[in-house]
Short mmCIF file of C-alpha atoms in Angstrom, two decimals:
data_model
loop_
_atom_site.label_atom_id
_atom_site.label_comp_id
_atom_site.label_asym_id
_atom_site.label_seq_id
_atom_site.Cartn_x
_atom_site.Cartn_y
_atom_site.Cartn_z
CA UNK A 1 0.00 0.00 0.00
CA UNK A 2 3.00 2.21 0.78
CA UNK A 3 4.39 2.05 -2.57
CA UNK A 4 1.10 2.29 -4.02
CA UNK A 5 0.59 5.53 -2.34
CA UNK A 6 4.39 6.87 -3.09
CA UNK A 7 3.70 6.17 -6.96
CA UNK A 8 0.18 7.76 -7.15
CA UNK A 9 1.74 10.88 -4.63
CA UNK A 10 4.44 11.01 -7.60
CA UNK A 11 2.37 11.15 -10.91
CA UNK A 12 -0.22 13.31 -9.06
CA UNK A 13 2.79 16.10 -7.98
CA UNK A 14 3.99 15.59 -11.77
CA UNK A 15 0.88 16.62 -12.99
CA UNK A 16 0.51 19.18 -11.12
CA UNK A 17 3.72 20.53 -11.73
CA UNK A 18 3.49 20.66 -15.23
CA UNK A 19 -0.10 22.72 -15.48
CA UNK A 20 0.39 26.02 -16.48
CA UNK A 21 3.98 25.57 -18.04
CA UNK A 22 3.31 24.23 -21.57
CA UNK A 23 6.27 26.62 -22.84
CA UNK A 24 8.86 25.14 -20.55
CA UNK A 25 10.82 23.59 -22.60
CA UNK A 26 12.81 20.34 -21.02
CA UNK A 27 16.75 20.64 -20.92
CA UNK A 28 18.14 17.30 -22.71
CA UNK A 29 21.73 16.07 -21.47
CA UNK A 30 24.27 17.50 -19.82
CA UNK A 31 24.52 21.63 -19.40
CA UNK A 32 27.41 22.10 -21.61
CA UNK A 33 28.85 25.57 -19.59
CA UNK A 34 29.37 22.54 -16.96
CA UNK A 35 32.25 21.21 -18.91
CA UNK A 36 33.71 23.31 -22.24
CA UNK A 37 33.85 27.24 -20.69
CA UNK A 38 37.16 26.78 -18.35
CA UNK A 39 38.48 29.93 -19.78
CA UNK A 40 42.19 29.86 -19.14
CA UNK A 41 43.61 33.18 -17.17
CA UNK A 42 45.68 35.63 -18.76
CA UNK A 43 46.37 35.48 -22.91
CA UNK A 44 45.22 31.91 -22.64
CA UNK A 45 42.11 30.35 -24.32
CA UNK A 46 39.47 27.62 -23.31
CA UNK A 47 40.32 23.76 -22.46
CA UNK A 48 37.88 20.96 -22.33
CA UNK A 49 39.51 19.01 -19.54
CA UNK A 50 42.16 18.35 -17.32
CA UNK A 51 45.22 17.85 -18.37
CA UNK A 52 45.59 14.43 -17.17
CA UNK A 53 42.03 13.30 -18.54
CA UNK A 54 40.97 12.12 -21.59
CA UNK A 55 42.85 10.73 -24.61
CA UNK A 56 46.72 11.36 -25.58
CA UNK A 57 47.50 13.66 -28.15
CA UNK A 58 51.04 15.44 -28.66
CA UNK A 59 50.09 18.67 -26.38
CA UNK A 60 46.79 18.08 -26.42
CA UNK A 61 46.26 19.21 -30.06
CA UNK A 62 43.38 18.18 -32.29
CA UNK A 63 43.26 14.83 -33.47
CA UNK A 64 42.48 13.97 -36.59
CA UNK A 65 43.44 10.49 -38.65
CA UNK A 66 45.09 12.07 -41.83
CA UNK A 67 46.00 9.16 -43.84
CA UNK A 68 42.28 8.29 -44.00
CA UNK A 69 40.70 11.99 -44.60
CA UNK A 70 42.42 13.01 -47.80
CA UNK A 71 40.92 16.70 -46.73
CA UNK A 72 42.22 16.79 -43.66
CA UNK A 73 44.33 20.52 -44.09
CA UNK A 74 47.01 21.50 -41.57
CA UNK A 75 50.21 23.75 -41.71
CA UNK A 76 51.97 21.38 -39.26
CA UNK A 77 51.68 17.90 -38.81
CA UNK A 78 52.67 15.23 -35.77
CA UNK A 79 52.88 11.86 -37.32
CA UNK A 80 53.80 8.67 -35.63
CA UNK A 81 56.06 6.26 -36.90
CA UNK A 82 56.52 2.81 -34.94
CA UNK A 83 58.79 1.33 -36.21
CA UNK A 84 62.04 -0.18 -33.85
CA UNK A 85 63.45 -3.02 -36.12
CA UNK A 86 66.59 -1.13 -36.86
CA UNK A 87 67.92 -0.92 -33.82
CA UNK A 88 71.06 -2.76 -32.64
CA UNK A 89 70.68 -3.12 -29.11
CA UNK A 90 67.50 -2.29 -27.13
CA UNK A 91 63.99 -2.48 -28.78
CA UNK A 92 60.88 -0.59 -27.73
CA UNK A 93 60.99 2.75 -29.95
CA UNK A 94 57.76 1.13 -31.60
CA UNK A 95 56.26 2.29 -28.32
CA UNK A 96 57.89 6.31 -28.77
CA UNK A 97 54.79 8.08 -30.08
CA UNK A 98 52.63 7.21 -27.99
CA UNK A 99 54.90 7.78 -24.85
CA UNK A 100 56.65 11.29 -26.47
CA UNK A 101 52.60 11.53 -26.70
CA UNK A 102 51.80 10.66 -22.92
CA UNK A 103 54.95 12.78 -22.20
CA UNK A 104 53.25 16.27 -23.88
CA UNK A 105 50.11 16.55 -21.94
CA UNK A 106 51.44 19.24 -19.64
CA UNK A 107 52.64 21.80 -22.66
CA UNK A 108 49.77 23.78 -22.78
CA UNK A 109 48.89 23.42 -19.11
CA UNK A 110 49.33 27.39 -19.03
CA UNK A 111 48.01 28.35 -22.46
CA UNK A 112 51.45 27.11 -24.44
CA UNK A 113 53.12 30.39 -24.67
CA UNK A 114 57.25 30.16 -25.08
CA UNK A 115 58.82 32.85 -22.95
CA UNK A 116 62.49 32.19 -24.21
CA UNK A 117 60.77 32.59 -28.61
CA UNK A 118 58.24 35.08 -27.27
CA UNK A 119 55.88 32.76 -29.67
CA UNK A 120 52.48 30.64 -28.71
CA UNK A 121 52.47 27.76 -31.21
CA UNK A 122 49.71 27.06 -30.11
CA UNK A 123 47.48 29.75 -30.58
CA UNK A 124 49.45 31.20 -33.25
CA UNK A 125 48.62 31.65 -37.21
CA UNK A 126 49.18 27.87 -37.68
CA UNK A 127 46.51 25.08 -37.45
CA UNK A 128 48.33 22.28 -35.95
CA UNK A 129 47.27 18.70 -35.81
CA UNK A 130 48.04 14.97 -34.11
CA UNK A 131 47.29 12.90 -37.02
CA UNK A 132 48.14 9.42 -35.31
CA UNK A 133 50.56 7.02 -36.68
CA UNK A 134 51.73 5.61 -40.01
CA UNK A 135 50.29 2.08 -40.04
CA UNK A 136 53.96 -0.11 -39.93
CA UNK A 137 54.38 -3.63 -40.40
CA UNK A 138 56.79 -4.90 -37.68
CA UNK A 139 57.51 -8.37 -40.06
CA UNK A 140 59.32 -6.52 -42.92
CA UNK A 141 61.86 -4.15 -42.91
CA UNK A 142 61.77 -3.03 -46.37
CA UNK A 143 58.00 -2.96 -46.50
CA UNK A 144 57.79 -1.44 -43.34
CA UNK A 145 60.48 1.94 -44.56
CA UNK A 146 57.79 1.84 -47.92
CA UNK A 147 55.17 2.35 -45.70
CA UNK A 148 56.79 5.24 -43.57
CA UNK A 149 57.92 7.22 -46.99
CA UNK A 150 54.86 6.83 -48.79
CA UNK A 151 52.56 7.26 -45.41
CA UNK A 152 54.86 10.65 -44.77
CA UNK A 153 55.07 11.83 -48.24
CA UNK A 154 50.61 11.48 -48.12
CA UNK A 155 51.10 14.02 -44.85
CA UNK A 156 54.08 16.10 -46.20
CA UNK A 157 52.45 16.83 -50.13
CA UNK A 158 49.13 17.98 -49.19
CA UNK A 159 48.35 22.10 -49.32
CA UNK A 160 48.86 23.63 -46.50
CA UNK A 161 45.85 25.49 -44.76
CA UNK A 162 47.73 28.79 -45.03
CA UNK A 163 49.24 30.28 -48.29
CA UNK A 164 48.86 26.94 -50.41
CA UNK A 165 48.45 29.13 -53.30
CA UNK A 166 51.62 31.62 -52.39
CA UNK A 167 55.49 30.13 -53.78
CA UNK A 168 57.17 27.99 -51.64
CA UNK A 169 61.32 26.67 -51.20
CA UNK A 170 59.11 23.02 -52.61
CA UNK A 171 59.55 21.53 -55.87
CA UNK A 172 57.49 23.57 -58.98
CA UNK A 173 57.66 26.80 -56.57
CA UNK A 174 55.14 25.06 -54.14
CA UNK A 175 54.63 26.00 -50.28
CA UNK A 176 53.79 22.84 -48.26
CA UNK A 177 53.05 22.07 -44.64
CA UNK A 178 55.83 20.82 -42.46
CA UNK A 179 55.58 17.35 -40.50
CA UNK A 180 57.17 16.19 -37.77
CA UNK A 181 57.52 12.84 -37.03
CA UNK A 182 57.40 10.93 -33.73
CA UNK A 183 60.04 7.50 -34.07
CA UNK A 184 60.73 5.09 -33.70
CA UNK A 185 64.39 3.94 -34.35
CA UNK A 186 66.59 6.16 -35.88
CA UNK A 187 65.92 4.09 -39.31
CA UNK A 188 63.04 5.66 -39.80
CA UNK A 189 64.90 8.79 -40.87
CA UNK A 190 65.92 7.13 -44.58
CA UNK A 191 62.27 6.92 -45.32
CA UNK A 192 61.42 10.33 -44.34
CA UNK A 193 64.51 11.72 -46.20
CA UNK A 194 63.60 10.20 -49.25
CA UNK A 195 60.05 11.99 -48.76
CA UNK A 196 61.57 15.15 -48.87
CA UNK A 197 63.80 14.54 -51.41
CA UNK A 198 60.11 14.20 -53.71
CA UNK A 199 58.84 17.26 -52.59
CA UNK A 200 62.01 19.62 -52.13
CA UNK A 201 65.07 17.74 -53.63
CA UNK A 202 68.74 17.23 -51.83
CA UNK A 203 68.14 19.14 -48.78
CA UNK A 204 70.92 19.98 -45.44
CA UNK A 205 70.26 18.07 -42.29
CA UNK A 206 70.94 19.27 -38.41
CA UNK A 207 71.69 16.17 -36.81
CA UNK A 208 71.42 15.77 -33.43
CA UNK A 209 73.07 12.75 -31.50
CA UNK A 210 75.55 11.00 -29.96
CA UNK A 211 76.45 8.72 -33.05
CA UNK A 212 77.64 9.04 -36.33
CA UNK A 213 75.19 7.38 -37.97
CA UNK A 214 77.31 7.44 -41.30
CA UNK A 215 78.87 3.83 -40.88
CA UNK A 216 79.34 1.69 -44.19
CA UNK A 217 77.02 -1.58 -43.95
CA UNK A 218 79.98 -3.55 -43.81
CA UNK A 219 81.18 -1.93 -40.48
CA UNK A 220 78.05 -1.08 -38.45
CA UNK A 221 76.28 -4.82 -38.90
CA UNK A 222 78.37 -6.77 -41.13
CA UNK A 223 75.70 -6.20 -44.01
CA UNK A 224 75.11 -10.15 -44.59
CA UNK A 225 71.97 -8.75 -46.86
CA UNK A 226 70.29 -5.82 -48.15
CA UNK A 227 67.31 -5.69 -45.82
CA UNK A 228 70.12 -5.87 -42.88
CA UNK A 229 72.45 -3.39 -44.51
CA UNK A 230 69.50 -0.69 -43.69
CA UNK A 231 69.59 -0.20 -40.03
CA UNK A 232 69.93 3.01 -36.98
CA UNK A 233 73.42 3.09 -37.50
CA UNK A 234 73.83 3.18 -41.60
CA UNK A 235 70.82 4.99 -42.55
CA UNK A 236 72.57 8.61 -43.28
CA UNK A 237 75.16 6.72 -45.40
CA UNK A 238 72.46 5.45 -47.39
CA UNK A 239 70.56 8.92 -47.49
CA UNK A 240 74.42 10.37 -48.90
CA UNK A 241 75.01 7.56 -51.63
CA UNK A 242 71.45 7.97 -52.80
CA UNK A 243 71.70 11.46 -52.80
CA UNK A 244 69.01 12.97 -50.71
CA UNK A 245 71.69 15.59 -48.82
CA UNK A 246 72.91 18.56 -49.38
CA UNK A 247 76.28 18.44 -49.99
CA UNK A 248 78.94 19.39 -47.51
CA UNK A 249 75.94 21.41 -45.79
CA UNK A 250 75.29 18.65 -43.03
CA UNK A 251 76.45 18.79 -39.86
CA UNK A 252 76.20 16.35 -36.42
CA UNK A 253 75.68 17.86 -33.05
CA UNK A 254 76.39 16.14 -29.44
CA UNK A 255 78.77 13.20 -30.80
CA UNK A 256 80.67 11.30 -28.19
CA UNK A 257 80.26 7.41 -29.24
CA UNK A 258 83.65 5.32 -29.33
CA UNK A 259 84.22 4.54 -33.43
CA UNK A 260 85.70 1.46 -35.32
CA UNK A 261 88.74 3.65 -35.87
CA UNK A 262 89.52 6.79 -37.35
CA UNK A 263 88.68 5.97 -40.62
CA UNK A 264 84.91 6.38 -38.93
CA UNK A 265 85.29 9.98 -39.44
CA UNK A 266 86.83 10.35 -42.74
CA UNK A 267 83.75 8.53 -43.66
CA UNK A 268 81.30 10.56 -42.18
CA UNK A 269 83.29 13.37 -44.29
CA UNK A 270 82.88 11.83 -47.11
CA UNK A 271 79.09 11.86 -46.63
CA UNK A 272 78.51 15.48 -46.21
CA UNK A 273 78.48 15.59 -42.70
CA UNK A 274 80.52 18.50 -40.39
CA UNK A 275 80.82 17.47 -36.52
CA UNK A 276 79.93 19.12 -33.57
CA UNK A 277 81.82 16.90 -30.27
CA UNK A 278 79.33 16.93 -27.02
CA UNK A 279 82.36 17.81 -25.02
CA UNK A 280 82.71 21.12 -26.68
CA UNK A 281 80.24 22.47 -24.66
CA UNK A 282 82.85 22.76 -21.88
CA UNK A 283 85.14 25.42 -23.74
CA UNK A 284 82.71 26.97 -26.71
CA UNK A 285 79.76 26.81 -24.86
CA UNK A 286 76.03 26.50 -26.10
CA UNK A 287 76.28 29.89 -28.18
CA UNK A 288 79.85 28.64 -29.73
CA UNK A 289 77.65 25.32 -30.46
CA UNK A 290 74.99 27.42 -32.33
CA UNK A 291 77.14 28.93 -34.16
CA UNK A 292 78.66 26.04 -35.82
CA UNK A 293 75.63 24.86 -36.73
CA UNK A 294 74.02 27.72 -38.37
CA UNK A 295 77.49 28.27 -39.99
CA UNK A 296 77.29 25.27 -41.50
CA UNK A 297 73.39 24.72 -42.75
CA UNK A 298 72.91 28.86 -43.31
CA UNK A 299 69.60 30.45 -43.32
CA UNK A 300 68.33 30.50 -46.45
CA UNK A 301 67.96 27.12 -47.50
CA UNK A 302 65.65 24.35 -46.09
CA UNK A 303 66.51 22.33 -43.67
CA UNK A 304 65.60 19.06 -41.59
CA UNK A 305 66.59 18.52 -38.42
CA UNK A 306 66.47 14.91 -36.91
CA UNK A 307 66.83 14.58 -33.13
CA UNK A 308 67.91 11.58 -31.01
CA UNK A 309 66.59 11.53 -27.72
CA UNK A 310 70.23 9.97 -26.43
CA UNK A 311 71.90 13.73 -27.34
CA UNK A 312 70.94 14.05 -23.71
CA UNK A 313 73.12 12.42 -21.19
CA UNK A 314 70.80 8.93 -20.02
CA UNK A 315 70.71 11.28 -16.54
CA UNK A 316 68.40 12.83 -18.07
CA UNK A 317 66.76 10.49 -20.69
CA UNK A 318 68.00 6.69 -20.03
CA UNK A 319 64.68 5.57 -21.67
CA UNK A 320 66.64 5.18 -24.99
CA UNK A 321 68.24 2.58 -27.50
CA UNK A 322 71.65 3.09 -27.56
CA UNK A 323 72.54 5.34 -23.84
CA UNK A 324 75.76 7.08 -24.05
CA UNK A 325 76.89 9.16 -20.99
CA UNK A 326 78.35 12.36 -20.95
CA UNK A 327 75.74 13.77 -23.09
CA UNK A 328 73.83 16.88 -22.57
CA UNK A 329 71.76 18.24 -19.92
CA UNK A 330 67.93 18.97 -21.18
CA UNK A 331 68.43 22.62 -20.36
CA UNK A 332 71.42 22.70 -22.60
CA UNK A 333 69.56 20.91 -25.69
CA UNK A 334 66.76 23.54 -25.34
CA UNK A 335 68.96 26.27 -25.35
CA UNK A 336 70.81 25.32 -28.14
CA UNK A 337 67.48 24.11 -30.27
CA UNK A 338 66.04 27.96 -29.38
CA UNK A 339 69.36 29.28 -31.18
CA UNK A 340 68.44 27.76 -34.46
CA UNK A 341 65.13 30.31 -34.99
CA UNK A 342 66.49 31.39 -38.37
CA UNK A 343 66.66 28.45 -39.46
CA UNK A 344 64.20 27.57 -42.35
CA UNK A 345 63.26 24.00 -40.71
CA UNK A 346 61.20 22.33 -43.17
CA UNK A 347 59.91 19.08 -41.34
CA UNK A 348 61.64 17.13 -37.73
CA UNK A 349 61.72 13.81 -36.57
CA UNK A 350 62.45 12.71 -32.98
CA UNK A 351 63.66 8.98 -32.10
CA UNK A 352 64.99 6.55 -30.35
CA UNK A 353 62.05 7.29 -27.78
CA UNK A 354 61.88 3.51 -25.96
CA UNK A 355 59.40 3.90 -22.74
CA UNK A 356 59.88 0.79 -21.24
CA UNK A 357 63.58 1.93 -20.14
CA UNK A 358 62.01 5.19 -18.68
CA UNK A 359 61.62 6.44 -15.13
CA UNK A 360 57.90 6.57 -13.34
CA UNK A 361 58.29 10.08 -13.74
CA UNK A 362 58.75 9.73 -17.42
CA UNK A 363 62.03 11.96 -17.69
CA UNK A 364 62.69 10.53 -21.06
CA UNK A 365 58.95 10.97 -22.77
CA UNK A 366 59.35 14.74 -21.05
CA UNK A 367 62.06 15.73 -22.35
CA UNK A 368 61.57 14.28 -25.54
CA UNK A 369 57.96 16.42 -25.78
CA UNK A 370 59.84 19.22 -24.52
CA UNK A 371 62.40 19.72 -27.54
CA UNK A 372 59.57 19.37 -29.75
CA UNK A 373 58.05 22.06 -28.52
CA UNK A 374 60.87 23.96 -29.09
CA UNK A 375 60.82 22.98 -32.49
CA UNK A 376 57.42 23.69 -33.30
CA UNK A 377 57.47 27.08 -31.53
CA UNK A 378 60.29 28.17 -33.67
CA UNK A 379 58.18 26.76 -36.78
CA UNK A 380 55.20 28.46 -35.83
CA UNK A 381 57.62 31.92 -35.06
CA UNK A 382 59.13 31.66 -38.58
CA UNK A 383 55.64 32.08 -40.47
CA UNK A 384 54.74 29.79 -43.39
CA UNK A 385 57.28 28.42 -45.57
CA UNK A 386 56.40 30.71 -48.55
CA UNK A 387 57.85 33.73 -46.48
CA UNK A 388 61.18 31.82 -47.38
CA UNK A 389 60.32 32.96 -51.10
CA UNK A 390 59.44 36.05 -50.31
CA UNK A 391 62.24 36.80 -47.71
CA UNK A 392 64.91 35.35 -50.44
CA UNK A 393 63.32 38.06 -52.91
CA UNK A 394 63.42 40.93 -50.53
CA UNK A 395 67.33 40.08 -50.07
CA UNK A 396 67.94 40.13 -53.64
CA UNK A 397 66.65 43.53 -54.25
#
């Protein structure tokens, strides 16, 4: 009888509730001022969430999947590349994006804005997007590097959202958006190069890393086949006999590896490549380090710059494939990345990225996130790459 009473008490108070209000009109779902108006203080803008909530995107950028929306437009790109069947001694880069990924969240925690670049990349003139990974066969070497060149080159030789219709430093006078790719073993670089090399030609290359990366097949793996000759530790050779570099117009920065001999270096010579010693931090300094560099690669060409996470001493990122101490502190890598702003970077990878090794505090995925942000700051501060073109022009005159 109780419940009886309860029920009939209910429909009889809904009833009369309702007379007299035919023009309310009911609210459906959720009040959305609840959850997507947290203005951020200051120059900031809006966020839908905490930072530690919700999916992983590199800095919490907009997420779209690229390779399977032809009209997905973009002026930079993050693109993940999985691929750790390169390396010669510890495995796990496959995992890299989505750690570097996991290691971003916090970059926009304040609104993104770079106090050292006096540049918000992003809330800037750029639309930037996280378009996931390059799908990558982990059976097949060879097929796996086809899939990274062609899956980049689909990214890289689309029109960018801004200026697509201004020249550009790209083949046939064309401006195109810049990618940057999340590795992955340093292998992964070949494949990217010889993307570039279709859109823009032989181009220079910032290297950053403790390793030469230049060694003959025959010395760095005993090349007992093709597939095998192709690995983290032969790929720029490759890149210099098939001519995708600039020559003489390369140069390595944060070297301290032991070699095969001396004839290591004459090789890496021979290549293209100018070196910059980690240990000459300790009597040139970062600014004497910056100078080399942009010595070297100028500031009128285009450029790619491909960054090993084990530049930085393992104090600071042990999470990697082939740790070397005495390497760099991540304060000294930043530094010397925010140096190269007149630069004309074109496109970046980052590798070597191998979670598993990491800290619970994720030093490695940090600082890895970190340098990229650096990177795409300075992108985002140097405009569209068509203001090459029209920079060039202005210096002629």
């Amino acid at each position: 009888m109780l419940i009886s009473f309860l029920a009939f008490g209910f429909a009889a108070t809904s009833v009369v509730a309702h007379e007299g209000h035919d023009d309310q009109k009911p609210r459906s779902g959720p009040h959305q001022s609840l959850w997507y108006t947290n203005t951020l203080p200051g120059d900031g803008g809006t966020q839908a969430d905490s930072v530690f909530s919700g999916i992983s995107t590199f800095g919490r950028l907009p997420y779209q999947p690229c390779l399977s929306y032809k009209d997905a437009s973009y002026d930079i790109a993050f693109i993940g590349a999985p691929f750790d069947t390169g390396t010669s001694y510890r495995p796990g880069a496959r995992f890299g994006p989505s750690g570097i990924r996991q290691g971003s969240r916090r970059l926009n925690l304040y609104g993104g804005y770079n106090v050292p670049l006096a540049t918000n990349p992003f809330d800037g003139w750029a639309k930037v997007l996280d378009c996931g990974d390059i799908p990558v066969t982990s059976y097949d070497n060879s097929w796996a590097l086809k899939q990274i060149e062609e899956g980049h080159y689909s990214i890289l030789s689309r029109a960018p959202k801004t200026d697509a219709k201004k020249a550009g430093p790209a083949k046939k006078g064309k401006t195109l958006p810049r990618v940057i790719t999340l590795g992955g073993d340093h292998t992964i670089t070949l494949p990217l190069l010889r993307s570039i090399n279709r859109a823009y030609g032989p181009v220079s290359v910032i290297h950053f890393d403790s390793h030469l990366d230049t060694w003959r097949p025959k010395v760095f793996g005993g090349s007992p086949s093709e597939v095998a000759s192709i690995n983290h530790g032969t790929y720029f050779y490759h890149a210099a006999m098939e001519g995708l570099l600039a020559n003489d117009s390369n140069i390595h920065a944060g070297i301290r590896t032991t070699l095969s001999g001396p004839s290591d270096y004459e090789n890496d010579g021979y290549c293209g490549f100018e070196i910059v010693e980690a240990r000459e931090i300790d009597t040139i300094g970062t600014d004497g380090i910056i100078k080399k560099i942009i010595d070297r690669v100028g500031t009128t060409k285009p450029v790619y710059l491909s960054l090993d996470i084990d530049t930085l001493d393992p104090a600071f990122a042990p999470a990697t494939g082939t740790p070397e101490t005495g390497g760099w502190s991540t304060r000294e890598l930043r530094t010397i990345l925010r140096g190269l702003e007149d630069i004309n970077l074109i496109g970046a990878d980052i590798v070597e990225v191998a979670p598993a090794y990491d800290t619970n505090a994720e030093h490695t995925t940090m600082a890895a996130a970190d340098a990229l942000y650096e990177i795409m700051s300075m992108m985002v501060k140097k405009g569209p790459l068509s203001k090459m073109v029209e920079d060039n022009d202005v210096d002629e005159l």
